[in-house]
Coordinates of C-alpha atoms in Angstrom, one line a residue:
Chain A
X1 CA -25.5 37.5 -11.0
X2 CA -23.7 34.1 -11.1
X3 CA -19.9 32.9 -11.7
X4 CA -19.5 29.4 -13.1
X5 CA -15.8 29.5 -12.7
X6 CA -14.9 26.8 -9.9
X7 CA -13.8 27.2 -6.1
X8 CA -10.4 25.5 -5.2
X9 CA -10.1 23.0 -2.7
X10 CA -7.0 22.1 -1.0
X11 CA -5.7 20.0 1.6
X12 CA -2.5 17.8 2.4
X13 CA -3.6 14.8 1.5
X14 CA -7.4 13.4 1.2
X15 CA -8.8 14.2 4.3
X16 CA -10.4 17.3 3.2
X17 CA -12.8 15.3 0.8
X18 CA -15.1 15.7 4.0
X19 CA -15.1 19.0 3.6
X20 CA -15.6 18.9 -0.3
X21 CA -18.5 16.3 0.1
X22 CA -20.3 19.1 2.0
X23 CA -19.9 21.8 -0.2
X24 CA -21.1 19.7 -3.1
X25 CA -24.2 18.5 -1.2
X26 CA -24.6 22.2 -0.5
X27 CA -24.3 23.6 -3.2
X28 CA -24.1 21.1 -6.1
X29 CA -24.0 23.7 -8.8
X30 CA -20.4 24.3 -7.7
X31 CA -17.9 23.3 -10.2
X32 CA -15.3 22.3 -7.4
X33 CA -11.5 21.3 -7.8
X34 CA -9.7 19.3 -5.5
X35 CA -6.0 19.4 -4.8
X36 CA -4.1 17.1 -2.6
X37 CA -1.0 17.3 -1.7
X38 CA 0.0 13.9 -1.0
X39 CA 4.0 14.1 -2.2
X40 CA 4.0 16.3 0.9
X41 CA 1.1 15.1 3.4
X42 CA 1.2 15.0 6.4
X43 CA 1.1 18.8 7.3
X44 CA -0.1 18.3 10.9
X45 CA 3.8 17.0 12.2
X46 CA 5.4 20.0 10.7
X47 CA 6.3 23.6 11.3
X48 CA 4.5 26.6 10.8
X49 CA 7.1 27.9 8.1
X50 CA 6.8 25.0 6.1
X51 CA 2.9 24.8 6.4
X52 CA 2.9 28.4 5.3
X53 CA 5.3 27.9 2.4
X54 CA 3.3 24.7 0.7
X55 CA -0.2 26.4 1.5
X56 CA 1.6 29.3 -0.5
X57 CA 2.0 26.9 -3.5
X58 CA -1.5 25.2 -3.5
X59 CA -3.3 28.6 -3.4
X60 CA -0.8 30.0 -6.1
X61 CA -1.7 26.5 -8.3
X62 CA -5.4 26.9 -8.1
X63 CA -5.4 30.7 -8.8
X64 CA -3.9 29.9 -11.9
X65 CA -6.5 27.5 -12.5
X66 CA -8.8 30.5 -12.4
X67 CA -10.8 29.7 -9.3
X68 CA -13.3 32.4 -7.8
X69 CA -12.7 31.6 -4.2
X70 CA -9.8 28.7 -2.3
X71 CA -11.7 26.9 0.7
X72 CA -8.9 25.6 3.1
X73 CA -10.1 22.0 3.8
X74 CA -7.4 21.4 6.2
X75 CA -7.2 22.4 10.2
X76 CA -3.6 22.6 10.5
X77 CA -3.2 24.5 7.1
X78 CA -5.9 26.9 8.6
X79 CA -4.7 27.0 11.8
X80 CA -1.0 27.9 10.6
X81 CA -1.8 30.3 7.2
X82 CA -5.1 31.5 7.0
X83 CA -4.6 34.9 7.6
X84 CA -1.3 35.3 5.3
X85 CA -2.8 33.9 2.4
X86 CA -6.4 36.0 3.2
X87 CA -3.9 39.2 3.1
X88 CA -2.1 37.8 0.4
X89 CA -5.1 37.6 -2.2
X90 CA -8.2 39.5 -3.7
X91 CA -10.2 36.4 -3.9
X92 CA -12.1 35.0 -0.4
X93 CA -10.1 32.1 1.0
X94 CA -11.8 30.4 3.5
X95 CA -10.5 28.0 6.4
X96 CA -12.5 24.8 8.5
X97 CA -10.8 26.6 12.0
X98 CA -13.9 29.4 12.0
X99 CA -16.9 27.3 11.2
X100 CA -15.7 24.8 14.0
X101 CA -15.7 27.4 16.8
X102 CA -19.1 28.8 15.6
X103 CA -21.0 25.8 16.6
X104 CA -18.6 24.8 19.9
X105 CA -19.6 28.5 21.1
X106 CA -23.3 27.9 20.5
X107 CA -23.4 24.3 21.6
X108 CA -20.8 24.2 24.6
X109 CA -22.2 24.5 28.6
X110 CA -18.1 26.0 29.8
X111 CA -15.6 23.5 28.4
X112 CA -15.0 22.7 24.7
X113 CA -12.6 19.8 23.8
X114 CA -10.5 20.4 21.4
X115 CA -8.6 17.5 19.4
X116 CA -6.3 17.7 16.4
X117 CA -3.1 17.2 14.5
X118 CA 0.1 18.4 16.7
X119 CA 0.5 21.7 14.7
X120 CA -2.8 22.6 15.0
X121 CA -2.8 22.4 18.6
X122 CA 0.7 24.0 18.8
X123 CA -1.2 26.5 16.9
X124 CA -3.4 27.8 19.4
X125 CA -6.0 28.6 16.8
X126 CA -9.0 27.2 18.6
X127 CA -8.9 28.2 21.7
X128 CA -7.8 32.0 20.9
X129 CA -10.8 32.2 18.2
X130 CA -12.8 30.1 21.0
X131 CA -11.8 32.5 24.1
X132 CA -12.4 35.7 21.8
X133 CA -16.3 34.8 21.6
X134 CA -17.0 33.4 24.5
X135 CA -14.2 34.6 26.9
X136 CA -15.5 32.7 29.4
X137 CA -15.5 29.0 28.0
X138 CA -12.8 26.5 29.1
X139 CA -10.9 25.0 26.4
X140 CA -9.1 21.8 26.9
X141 CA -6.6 20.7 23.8
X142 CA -5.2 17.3 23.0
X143 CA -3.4 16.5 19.9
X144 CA -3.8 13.2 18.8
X145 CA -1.0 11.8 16.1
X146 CA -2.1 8.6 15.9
X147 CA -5.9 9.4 14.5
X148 CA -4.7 10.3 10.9
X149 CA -2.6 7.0 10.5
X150 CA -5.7 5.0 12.2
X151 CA -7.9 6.4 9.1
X152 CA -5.7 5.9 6.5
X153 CA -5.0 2.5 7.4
X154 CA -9.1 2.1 7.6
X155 CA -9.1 1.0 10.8
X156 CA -12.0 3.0 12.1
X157 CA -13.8 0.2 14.1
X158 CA -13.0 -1.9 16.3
X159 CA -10.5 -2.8 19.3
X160 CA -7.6 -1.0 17.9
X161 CA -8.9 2.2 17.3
X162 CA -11.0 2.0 20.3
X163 CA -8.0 1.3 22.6
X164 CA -5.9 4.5 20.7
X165 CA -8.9 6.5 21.1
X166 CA -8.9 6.0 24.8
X167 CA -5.8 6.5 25.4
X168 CA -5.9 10.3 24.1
X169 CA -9.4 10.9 25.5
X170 CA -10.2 8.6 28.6
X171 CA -8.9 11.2 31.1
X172 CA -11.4 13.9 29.7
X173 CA -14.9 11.9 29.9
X174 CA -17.0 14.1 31.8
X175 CA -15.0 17.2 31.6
X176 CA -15.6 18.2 28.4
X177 CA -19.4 19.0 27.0
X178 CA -18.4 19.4 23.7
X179 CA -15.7 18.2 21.6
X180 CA -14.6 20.0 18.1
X181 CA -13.1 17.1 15.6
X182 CA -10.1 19.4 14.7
X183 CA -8.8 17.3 11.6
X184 CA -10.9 16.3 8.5
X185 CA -9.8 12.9 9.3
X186 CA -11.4 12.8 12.7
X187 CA -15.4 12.7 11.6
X188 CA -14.5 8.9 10.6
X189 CA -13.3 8.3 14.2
X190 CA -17.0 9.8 15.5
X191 CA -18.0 6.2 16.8
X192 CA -15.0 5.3 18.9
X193 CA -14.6 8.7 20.1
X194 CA -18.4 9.0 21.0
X195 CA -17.8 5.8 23.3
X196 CA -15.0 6.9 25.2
X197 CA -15.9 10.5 26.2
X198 CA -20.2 8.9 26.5
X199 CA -22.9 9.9 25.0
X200 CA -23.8 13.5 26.3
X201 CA -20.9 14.8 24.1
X202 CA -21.8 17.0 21.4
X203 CA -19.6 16.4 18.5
X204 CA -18.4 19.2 16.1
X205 CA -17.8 18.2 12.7
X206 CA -16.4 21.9 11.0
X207 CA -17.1 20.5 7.1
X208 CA -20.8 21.3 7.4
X209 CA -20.5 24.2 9.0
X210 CA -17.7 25.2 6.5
X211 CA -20.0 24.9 3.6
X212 CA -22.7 27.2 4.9
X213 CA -20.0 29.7 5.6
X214 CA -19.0 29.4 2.0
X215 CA -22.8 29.2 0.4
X216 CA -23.5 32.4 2.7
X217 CA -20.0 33.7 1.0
X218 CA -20.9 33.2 -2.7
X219 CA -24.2 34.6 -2.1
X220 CA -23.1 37.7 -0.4
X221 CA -20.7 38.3 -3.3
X222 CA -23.3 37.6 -5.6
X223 CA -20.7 34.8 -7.1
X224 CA -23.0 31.2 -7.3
X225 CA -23.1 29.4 -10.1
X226 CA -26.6 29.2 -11.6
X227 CA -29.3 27.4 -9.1
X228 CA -30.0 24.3 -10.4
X229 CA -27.2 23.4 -12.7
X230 CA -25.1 20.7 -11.8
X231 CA -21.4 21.6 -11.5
X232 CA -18.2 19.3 -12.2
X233 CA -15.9 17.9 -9.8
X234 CA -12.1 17.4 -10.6
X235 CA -9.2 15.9 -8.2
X236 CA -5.8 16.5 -8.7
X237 CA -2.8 15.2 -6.5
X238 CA 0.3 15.9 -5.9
X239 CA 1.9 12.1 -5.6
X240 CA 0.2 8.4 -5.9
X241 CA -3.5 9.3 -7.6
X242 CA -4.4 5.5 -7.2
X243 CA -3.6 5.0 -3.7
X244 CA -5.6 8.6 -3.3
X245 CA -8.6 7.6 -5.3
X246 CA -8.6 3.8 -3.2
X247 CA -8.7 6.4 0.0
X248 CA -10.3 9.0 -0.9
X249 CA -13.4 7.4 -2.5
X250 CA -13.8 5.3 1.3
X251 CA -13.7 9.4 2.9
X252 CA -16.5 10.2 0.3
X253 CA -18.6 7.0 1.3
X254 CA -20.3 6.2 -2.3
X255 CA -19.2 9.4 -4.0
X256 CA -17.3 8.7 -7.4
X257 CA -13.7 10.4 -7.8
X258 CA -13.4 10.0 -11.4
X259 CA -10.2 10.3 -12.5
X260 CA -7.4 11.4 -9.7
X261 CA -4.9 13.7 -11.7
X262 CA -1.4 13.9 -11.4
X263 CA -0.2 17.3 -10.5
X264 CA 3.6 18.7 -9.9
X265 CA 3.1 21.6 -8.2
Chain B
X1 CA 45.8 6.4 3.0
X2 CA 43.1 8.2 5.1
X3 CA 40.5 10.7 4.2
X4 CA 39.1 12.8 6.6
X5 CA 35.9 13.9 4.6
X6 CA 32.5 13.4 6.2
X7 CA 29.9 10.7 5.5
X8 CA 26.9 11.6 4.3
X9 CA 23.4 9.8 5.8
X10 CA 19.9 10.7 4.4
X11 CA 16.7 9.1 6.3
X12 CA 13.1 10.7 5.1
X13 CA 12.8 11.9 8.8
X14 CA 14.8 10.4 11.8
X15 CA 14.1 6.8 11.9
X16 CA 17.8 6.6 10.2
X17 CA 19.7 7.5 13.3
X18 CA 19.6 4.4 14.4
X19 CA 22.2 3.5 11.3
X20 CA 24.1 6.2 12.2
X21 CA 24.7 4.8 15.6
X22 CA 25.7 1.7 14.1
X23 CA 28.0 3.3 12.2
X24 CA 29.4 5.7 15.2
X25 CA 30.0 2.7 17.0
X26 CA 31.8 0.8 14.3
X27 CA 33.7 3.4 13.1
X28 CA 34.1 6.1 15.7
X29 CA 36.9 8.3 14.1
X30 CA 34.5 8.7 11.0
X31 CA 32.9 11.9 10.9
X32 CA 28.9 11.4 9.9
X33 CA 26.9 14.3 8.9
X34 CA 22.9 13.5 9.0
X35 CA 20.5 14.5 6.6
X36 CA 16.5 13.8 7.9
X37 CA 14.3 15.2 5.1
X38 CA 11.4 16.2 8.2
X39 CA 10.0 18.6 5.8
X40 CA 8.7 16.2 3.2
X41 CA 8.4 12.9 5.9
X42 CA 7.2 10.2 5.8
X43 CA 8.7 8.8 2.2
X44 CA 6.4 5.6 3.3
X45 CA 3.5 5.9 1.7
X46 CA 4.5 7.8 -1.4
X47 CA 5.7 6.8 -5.2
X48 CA 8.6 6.0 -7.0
X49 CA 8.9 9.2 -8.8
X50 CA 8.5 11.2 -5.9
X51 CA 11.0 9.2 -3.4
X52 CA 13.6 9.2 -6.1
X53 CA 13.1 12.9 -6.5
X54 CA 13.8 13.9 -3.1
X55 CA 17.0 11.2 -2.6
X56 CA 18.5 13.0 -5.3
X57 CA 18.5 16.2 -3.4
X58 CA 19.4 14.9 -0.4
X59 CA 22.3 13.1 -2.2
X60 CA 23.4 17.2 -4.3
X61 CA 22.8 18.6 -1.0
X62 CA 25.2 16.0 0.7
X63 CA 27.5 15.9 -1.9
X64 CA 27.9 20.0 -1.9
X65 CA 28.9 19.3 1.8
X66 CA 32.1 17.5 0.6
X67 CA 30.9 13.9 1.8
X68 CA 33.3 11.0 0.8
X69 CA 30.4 8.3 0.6
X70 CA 26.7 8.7 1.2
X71 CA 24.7 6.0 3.2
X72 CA 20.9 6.1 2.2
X73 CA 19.5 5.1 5.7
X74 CA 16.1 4.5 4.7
X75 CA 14.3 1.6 3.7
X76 CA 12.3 3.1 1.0
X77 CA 14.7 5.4 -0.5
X78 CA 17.2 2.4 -0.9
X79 CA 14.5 0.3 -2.2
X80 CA 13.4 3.1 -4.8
X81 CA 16.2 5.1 -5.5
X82 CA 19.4 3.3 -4.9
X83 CA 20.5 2.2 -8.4
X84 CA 20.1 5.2 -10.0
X85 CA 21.6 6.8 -7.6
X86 CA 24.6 4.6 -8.0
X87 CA 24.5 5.2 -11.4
X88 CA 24.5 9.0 -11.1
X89 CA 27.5 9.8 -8.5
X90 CA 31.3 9.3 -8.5
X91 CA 31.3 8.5 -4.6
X92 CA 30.0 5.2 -3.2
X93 CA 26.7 4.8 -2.0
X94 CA 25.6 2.4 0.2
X95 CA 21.4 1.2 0.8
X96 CA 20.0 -0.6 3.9
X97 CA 18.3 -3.2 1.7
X98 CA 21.7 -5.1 0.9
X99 CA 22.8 -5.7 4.6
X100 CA 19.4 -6.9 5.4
X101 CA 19.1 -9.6 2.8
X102 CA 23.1 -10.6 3.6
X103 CA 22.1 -11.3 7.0
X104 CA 18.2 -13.2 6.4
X105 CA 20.4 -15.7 3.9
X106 CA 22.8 -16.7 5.8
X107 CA 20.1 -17.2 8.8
X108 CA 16.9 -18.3 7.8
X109 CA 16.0 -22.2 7.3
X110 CA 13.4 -21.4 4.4
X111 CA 11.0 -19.0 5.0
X112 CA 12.2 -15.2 5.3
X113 CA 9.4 -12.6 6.4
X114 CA 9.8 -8.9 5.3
X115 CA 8.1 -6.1 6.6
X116 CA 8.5 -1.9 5.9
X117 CA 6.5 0.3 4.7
X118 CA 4.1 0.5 2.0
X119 CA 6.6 1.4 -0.5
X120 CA 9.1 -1.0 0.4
X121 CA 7.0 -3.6 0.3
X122 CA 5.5 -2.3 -3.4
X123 CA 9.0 -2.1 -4.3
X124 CA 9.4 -6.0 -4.1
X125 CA 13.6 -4.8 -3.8
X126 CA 13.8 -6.9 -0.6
X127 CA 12.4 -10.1 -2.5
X128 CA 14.4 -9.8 -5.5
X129 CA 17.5 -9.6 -3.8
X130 CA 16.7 -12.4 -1.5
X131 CA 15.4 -14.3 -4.5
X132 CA 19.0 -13.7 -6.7
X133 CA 20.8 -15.1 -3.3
X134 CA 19.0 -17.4 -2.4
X135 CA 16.4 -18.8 -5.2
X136 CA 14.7 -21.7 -3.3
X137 CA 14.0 -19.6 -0.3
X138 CA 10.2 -18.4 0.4
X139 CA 9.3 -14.6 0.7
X140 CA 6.7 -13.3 2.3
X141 CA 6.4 -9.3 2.4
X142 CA 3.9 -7.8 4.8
X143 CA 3.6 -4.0 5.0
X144 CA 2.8 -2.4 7.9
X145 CA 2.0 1.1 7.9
X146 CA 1.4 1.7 11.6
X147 CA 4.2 0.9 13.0
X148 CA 6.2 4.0 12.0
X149 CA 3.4 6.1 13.9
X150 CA 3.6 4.2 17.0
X151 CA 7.2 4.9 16.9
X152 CA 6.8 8.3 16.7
X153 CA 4.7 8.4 19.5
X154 CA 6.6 6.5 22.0
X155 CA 4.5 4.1 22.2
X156 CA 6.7 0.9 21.8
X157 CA 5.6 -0.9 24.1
X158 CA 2.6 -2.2 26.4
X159 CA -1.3 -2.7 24.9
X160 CA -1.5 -0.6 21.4
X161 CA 1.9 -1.6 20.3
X162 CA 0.7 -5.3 21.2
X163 CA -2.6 -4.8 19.4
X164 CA -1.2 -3.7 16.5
X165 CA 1.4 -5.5 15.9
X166 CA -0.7 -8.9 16.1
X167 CA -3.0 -7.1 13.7
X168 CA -0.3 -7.1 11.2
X169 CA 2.1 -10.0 12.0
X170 CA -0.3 -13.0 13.9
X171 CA -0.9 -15.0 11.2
X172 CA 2.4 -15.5 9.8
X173 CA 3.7 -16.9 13.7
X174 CA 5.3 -20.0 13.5
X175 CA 5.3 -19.9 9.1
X176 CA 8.3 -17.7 9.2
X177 CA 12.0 -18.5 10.8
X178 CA 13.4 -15.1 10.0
X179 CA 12.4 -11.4 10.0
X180 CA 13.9 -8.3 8.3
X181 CA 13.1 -5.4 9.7
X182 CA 12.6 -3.2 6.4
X183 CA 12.5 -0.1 8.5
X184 CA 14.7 1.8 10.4
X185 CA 12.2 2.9 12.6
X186 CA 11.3 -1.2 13.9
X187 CA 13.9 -2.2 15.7
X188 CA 12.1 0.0 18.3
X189 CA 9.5 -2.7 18.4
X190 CA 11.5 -5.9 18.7
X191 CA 9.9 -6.4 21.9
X192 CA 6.3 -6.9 20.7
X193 CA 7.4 -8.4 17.4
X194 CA 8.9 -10.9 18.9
X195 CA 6.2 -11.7 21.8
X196 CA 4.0 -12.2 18.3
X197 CA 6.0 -14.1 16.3
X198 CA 7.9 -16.3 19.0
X199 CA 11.1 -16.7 20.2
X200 CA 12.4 -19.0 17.8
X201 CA 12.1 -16.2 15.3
X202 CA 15.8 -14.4 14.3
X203 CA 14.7 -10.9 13.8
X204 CA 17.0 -8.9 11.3
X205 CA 17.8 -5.3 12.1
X206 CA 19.8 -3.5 8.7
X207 CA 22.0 -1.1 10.7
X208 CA 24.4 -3.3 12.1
X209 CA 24.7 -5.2 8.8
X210 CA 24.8 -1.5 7.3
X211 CA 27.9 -0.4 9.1
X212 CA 29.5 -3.3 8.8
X213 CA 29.6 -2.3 4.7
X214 CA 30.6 1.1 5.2
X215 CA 33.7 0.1 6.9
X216 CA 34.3 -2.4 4.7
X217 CA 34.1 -0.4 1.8
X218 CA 36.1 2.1 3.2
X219 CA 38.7 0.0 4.2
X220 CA 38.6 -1.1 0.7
X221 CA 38.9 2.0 -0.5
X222 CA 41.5 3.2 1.7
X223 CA 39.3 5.9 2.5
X224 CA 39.0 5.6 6.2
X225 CA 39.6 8.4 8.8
X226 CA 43.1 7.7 11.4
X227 CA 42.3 4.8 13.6
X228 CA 42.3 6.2 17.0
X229 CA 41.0 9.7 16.1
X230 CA 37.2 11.0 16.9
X231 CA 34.9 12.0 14.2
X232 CA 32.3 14.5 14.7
X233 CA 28.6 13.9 14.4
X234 CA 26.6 16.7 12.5
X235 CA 22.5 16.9 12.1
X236 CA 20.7 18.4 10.0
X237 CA 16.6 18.6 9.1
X238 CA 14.6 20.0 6.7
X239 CA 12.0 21.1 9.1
X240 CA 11.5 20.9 13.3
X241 CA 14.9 20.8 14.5
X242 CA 13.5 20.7 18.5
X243 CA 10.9 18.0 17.4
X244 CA 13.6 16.1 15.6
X245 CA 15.8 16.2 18.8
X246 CA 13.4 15.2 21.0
X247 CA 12.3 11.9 19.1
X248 CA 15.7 11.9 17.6
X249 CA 17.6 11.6 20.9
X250 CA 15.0 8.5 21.8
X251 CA 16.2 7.0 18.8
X252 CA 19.7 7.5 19.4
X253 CA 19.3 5.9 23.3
X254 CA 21.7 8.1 25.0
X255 CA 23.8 9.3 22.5
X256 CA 23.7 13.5 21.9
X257 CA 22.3 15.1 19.1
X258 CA 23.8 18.6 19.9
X259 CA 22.5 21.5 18.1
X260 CA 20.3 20.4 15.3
X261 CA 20.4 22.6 12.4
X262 CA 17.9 23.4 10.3
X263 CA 18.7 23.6 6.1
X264 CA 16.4 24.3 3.3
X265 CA 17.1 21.7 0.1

């Protein structure tokens, strides 16, 4: 059996093109379709309400764009609405929270590191999916604000971003074995944040594991597209497709956005 | 002739306080009710369309409150948004822009530096109006994205705020005589902008020049509260009221935010 209709991908802004870039190298028969929402971004310095309310919308826009599953390609988004909008629909909607904890569980010695937006660690989503599989497992959580402006200015290297990334992290070096990158954003900060907390750390990037979990999704329901094939790719945004495509094609290192649609959702 | 109405200000988030203080101090018996739009913040980084769309439902939501005047206190709505918004309302309303470029002319020996946001600076309204005023002066507009972040964290001053600010501003030290702050949020970082750009260097800060037209206009008007009387301050956010009054209250240096209430537009 296969479905060719596509899976929704949303985020707040571009930072969920890491998790898209997976999926696609995944499964590149998936026709996959992109929505930003960049008149509203950032999600991560707001309320649980209002996360809730836009997530509402994007899911609501992509149904009616006839998607066959919605992959949440945003932590605080996940962290803040998953479960409402999985009781909300028929269709699978999955979130980047799970898949992150899946490999800090199998990875970690005792203490997972845990770094992200403010919401998502005002969330507590991590450590209460982290504690209920491995009870046992410290978890230490740091939210960060000043990563997702870091990115989007492009300063990823360097002494700027290695002097912000110390200040979050420098107290934790050596207490943590294992750190999960709790933001889409964060996977572009691996370098810098690899040199402040040394090299033991094992870093958990939750895009790849997000796209087995959704593979291993499709092919339980029996709802892939056709092996083989090649499916499209489509980006819509909310506010300023330019500045998104200028971004968002840097996050995607080499792959082609096309045309960034305009979308008023 | 008095009128006892409220003034309206709107800021994107809650950078715009410090206007209002300028305006509390100026004009104590005023009553000021603030609008900080925290649920679509920052307006920064986003377009035309979308910045004018949310002004004018901060101005309908202002205007349903009975305000006399609204003051847009926020460097990118007043550089987007301001003449239509004149265009579109009865009531006077009053942009940051104006003060700022009232205040670099009459101080600057030739070369006037601007720097705001990404939007602001796309908006070239800071240039224009310096360039109507003052044709022979030089211009140069530098915006600086990080700087609104690192307010938002607190971190104004020491090694980052350093860093980053000579990331942004080093090269123009000793090219420019005068500086407009283009953002309300900046004037938190006078410190380090000035250790970059030199003591000789006359750094502009809009709220002053702002209050300074409100009463003016006012007087003009004769729309002023009674002279001697107290106004009452009102805030108001469109989402995280607590967040807004902890940050809020930094901004305001001292002065009481009260009960912050929280309002859907």
């Amino acid at each position: 059996m296969t479905d060719t209709r596509p899976i929704g991908v949303f985020d707040s802004g571009i930072g969920g093109l890491t998790v898209l870039k997976a999926i696609h190298q995944r499964a590149p028969e998936e026709t996959l379709i992109y929505l930003g929402d960049t008149a509203r971004v950032p999600y991560g310095s707001k309320s649980k309400e209002t996360v809730l309310r836009y997530s509402r919308n994007n899911v609501k826009f992509l149904r009616e764009m006839g998607v066959k599953m919605v992959v949440i390609a945003c932590n605080t988004a996940s962290a803040y609405a998953l479960p409402e909008l999985v009781a909300e629909n028929t269709i699978p909607i999955i979130g980047v929270v799970e898949g992150g904890v899946e490999a800090a569980v199998t990875h970690t010695k005792g203490v997972i590191g845990v770094i992200g937006t403010e919401a998502t660690v005002n969330s507590g989503a991590y450590s209460k999916a982290i504690k209920a599989r491995r009870p046992e497992a410290r978890v230490i959580s740091v939210a960060c604000p000043m990563f997702v402006p870091l990115v989007e200015e492009g300063w990823t290297h360097g002494d700027i971003s290695t002097a912000i990334v110390r200040a979050y992290l420098d107290r934790y070096k050596g207490q943590v074995d294992t750190l999960v990158l709790g933001c889409t954003h964060y996977p572009l900060l691996k370098e810098p944040i690899a040199r402040a907390l040394g090299p033991s750390i094992a870093l958990i990037d939750s895009a790849e594991q997000t796209a087995l979990k959704v593979k291993e999704t499709l092919d339980k329901l029996g709802a892939s597209a056709l092996a083989g094939t090649r499916g499209g790719l489509r980006f819509m945004v909310t506010d300023s497709p330019a500045r998104s495509k200028q971004v968002g094609e840097r996050m995607l290192g080499g792959l082609s956005m096309g045309e960034v649609e305009l979308v008023d959702i």
